[in-house]
Structures are given as structure tokens and as C-alpha cells.
PDB file of C-alpha atoms in Angstrom:
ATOM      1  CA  UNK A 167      47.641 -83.655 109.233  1.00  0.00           C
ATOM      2  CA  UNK A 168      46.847 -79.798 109.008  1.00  0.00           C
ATOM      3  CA  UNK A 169      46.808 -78.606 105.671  1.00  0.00           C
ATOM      4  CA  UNK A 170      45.999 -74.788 104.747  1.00  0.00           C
ATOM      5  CA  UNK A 171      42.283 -73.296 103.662  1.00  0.00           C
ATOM      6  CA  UNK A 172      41.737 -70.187 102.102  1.00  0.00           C
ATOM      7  CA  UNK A 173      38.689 -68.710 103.485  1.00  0.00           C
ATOM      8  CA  UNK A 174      37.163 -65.445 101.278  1.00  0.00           C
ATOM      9  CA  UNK A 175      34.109 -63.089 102.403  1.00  0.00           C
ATOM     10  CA  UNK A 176      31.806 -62.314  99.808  1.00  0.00           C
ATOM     11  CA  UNK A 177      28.722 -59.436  99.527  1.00  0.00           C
ATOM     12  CA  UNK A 178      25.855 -62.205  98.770  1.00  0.00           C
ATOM     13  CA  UNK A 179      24.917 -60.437  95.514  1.00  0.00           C
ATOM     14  CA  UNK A 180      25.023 -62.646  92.111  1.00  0.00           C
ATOM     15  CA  UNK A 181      28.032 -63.053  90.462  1.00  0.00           C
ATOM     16  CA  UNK A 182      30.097 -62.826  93.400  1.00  0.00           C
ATOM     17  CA  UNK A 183      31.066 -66.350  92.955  1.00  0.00           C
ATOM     18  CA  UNK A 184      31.597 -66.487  89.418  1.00  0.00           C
ATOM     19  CA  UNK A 185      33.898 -63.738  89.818  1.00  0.00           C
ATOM     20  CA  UNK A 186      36.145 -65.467  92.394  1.00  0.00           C
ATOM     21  CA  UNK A 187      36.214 -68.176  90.645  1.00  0.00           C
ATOM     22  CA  UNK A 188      37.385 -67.073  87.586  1.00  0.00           C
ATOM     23  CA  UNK A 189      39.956 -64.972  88.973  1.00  0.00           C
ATOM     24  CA  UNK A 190      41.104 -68.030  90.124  1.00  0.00           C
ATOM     25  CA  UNK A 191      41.188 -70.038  87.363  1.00  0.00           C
ATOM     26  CA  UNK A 192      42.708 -67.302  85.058  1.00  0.00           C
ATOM     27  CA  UNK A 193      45.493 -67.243  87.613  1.00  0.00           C
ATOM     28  CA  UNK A 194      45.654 -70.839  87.008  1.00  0.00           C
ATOM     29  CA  UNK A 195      44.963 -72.248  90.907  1.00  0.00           C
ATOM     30  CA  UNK A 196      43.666 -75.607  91.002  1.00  0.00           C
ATOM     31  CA  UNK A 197      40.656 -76.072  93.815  1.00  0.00           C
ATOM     32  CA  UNK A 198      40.601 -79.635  95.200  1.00  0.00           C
ATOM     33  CA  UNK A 199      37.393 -78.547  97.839  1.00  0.00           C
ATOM     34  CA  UNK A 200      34.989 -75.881  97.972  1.00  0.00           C
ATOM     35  CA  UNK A 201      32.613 -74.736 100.553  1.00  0.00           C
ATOM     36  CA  UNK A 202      30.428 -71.523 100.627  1.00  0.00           C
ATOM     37  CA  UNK A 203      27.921 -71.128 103.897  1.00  0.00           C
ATOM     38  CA  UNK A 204      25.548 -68.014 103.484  1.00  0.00           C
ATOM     39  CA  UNK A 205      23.833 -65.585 104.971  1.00  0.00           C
ATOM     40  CA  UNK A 206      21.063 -62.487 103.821  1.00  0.00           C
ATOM     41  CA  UNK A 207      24.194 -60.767 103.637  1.00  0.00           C
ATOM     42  CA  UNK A 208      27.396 -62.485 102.972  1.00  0.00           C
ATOM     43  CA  UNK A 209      29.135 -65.749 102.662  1.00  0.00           C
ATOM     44  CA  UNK A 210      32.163 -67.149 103.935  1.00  0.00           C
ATOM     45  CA  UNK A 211      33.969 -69.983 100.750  1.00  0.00           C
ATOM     46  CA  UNK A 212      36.305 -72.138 102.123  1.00  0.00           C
ATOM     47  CA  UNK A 213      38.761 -73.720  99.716  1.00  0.00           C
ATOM     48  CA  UNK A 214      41.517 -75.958  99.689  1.00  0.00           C
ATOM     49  CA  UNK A 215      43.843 -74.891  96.523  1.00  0.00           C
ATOM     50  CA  UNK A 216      46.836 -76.505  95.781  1.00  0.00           C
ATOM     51  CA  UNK A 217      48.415 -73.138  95.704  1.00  0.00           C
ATOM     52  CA  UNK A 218      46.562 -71.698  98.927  1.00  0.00           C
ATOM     53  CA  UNK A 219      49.475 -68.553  99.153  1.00  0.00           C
ATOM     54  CA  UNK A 220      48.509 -67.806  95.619  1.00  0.00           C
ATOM     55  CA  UNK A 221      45.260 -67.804  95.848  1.00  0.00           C
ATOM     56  CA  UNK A 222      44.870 -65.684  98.849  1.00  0.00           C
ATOM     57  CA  UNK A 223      47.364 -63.130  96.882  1.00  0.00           C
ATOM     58  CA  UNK A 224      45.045 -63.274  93.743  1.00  0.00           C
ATOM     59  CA  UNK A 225      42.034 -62.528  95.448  1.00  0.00           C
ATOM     60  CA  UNK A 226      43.568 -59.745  97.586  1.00  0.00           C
ATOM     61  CA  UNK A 227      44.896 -58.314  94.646  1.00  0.00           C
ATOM     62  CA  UNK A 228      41.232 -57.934  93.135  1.00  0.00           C
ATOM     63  CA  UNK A 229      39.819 -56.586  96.328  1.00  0.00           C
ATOM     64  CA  UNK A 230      38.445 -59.574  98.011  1.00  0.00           C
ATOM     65  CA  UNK A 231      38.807 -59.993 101.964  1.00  0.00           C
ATOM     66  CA  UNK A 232      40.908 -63.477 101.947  1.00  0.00           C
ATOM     67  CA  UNK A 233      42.822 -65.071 104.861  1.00  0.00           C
ATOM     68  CA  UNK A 234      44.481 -68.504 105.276  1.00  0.00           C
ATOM     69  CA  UNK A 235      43.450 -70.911 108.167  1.00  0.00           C
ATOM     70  CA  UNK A 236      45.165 -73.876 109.096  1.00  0.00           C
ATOM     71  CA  UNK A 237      42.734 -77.339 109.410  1.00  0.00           C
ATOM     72  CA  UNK A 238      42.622 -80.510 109.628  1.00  0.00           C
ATOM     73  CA  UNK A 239      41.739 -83.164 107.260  1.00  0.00           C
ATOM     74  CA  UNK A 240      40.884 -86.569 108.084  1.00  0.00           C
ATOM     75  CA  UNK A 241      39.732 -90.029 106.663  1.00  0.00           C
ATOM     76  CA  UNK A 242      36.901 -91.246 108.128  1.00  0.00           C
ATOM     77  CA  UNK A 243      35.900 -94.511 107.847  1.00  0.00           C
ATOM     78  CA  UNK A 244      33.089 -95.655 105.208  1.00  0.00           C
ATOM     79  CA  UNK A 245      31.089 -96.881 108.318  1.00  0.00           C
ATOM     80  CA  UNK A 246      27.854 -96.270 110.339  1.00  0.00           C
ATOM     81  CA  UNK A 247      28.782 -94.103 113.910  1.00  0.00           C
ATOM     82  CA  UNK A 248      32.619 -93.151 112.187  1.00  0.00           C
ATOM     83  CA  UNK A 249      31.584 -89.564 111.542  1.00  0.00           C
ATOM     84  CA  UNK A 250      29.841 -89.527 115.132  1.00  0.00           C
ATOM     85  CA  UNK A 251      33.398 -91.080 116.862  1.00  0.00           C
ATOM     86  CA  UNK A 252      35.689 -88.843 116.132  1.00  0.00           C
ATOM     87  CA  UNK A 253      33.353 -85.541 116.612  1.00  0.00           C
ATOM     88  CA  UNK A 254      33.510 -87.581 120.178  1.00  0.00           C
ATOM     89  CA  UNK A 255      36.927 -87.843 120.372  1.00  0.00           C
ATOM     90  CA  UNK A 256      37.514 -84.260 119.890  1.00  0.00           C
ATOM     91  CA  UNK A 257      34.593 -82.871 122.003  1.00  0.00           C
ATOM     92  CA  UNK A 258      35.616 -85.367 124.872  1.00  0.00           C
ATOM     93  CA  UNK A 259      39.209 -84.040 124.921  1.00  0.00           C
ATOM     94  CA  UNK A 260      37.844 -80.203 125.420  1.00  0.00           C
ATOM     95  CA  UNK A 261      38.059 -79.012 121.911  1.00  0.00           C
ATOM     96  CA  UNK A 262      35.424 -76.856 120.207  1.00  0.00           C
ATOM     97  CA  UNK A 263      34.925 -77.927 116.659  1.00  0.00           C
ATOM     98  CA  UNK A 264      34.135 -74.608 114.285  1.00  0.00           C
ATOM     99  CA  UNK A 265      32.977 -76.568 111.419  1.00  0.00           C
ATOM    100  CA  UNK A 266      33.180 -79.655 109.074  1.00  0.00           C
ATOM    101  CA  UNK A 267      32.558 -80.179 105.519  1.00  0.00           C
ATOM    102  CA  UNK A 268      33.093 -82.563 103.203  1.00  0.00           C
ATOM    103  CA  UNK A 269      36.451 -82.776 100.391  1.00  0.00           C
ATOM    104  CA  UNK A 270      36.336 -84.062  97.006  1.00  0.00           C
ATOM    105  CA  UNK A 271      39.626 -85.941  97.103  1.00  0.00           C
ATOM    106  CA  UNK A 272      40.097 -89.583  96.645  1.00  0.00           C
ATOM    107  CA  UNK A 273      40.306 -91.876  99.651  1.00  0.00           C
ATOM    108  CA  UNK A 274      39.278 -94.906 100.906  1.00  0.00           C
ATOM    109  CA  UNK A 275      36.886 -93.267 103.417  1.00  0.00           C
ATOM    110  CA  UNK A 276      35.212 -89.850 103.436  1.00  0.00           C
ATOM    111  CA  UNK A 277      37.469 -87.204 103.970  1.00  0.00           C
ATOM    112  CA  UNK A 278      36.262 -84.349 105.817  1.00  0.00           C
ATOM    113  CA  UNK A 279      37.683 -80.810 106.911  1.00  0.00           C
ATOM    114  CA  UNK A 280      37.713 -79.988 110.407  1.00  0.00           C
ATOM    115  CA  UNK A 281      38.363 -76.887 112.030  1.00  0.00           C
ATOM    116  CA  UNK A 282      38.645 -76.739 115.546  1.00  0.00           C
ATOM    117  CA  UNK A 283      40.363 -74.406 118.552  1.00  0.00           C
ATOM    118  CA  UNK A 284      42.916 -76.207 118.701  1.00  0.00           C
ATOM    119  CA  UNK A 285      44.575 -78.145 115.668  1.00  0.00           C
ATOM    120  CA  UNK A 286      47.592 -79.412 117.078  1.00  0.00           C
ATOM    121  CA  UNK A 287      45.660 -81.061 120.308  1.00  0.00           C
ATOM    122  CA  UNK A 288      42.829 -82.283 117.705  1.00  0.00           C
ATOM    123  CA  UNK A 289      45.359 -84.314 115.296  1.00  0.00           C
ATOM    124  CA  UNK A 290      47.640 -85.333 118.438  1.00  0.00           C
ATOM    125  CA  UNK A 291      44.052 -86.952 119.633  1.00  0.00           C
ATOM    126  CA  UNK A 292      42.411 -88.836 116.690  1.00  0.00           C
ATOM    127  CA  UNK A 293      45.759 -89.918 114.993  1.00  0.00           C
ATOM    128  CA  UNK A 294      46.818 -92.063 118.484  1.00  0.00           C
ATOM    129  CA  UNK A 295      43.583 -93.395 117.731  1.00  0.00           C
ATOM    130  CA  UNK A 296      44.091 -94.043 114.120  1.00  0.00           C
ATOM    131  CA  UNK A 297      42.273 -91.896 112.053  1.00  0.00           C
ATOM    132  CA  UNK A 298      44.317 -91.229 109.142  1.00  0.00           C
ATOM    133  CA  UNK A 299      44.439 -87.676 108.675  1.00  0.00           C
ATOM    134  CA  UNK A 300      45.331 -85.818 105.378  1.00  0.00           C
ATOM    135  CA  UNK A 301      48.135 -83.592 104.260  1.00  0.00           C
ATOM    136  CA  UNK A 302      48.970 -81.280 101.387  1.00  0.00           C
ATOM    137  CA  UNK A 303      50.037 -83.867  99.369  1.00  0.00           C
ATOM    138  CA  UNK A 304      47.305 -86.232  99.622  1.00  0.00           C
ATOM    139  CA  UNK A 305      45.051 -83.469  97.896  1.00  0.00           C
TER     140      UNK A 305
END
């Protein structure tokens, strides 16, 4: 299933973080994943909120570049090779994956994040081959 991300640009300065985060939390979103990738000078967090519309309006609100991508979220199996099968699966059917990180949801495998060219294609793909993918309200 595709579920939505909110994805935020930050300066790479200290405190940048902290400050999303409480805006966040003072505007009472709950965060179910988190990812922040850097560079010398700025980092892209990727979240999955419950609220993702609220979030990005938050964070807009206090000046923050924020934008909502649609992803998919899958269960992979807790299994040697699983994580390297359905990368496969994708790249084999002509899709370009973005990136992948990890979610701290419950499941009975790992659940991942993956955001690729094309979504629709991608989930089409590894659900016919029985990878349980994730919604909304799974998180």
C-alpha cells in the first residue's frame, strides 16, 4: 500500500531538529518513523505522521520548506536474501528505487519505506508476489 511521507529541508545548523520537532509535538502530531539523511549543508527528514496534512501545514506555517510524497511501505520477511528480493523485483520490472529506510511500526517482518518512480507499478509488482505492503492504518 502507498501511504503519505512528509519530507522537510533543513539548514544543517544545531537545533534545527529540535525545533521541528517540537513544533510538532506542540501541535500534537504523532510520528510513527523518522529519517534525516545529511549533507555539509542541509538535510532532507522524512516522516510518516499520523496526521501527514497537518504536519506539512505546521511546519509551513513556521517557515520550514515541507512537501508530501506518496511511498510505499512493505513487510519484508524476517529472512536472509528478503531485503535483496524485492529490491530485485522492483529493479527487474524497470523501476528506479529513490530510497529505503527502515519504520518503527510493529509487524511480523521488517517494514521498510520505499520510494520509487513509480509507486503504483512498484506495489502492483511485489504484492502479486506477496509481499504484504502497509497502509495508513497499519501505522
Amino acid at each position: 500500500m502507498r501511504i503519505k511521507q512528509v519530507s522537510i529541508f533543513l539548514e544543517n545548523t544545531e537545533g534545527r531538529l529540535d525545533e521541528v520537532l517540537k513544533i510538532l509535538a506542540q501541535g500534537n502530531v504523532m510520528l510513527r518513523s523518522v529519517s534525516l539523511a545529511d549533507t555539509m549543508e542541509y538535510g532532507v527528514l522524512r516522516m510518516i505522521a499520523e496526521e501527514p496534512e497537518k504536519a506539512k501545514q505546521l511546519l509551513k506555517d513556521a517557515g520550514f520548506a515541507a512537501r508530501i510524497d506518496e511511498i510505499l511501505a512493505v513487510e519484508v520477511p524476517d529472512a536472509v536474501g528478503s531485503l535483496a528480493k524485492v529490491v530485485a523485483m522492483i529493479h527487474e520490472a524497470g523501476i528506479n528505487i529513490g530510497y529505503i529506510y527502515g519504520l518503527s511500526i510493529d509487524g511480523d517482518g521488517a517494514p521498510i519505506a520505499i520510494k520509487t518512480d513509480d509507486n503504483a507499478k512498484a506495489e502492483a509488482l511485489l504484492e502479486a508476489a506477496g509481499v504484504k505492503t502497509i497502509g495508513m492504518e497499519n501505522l
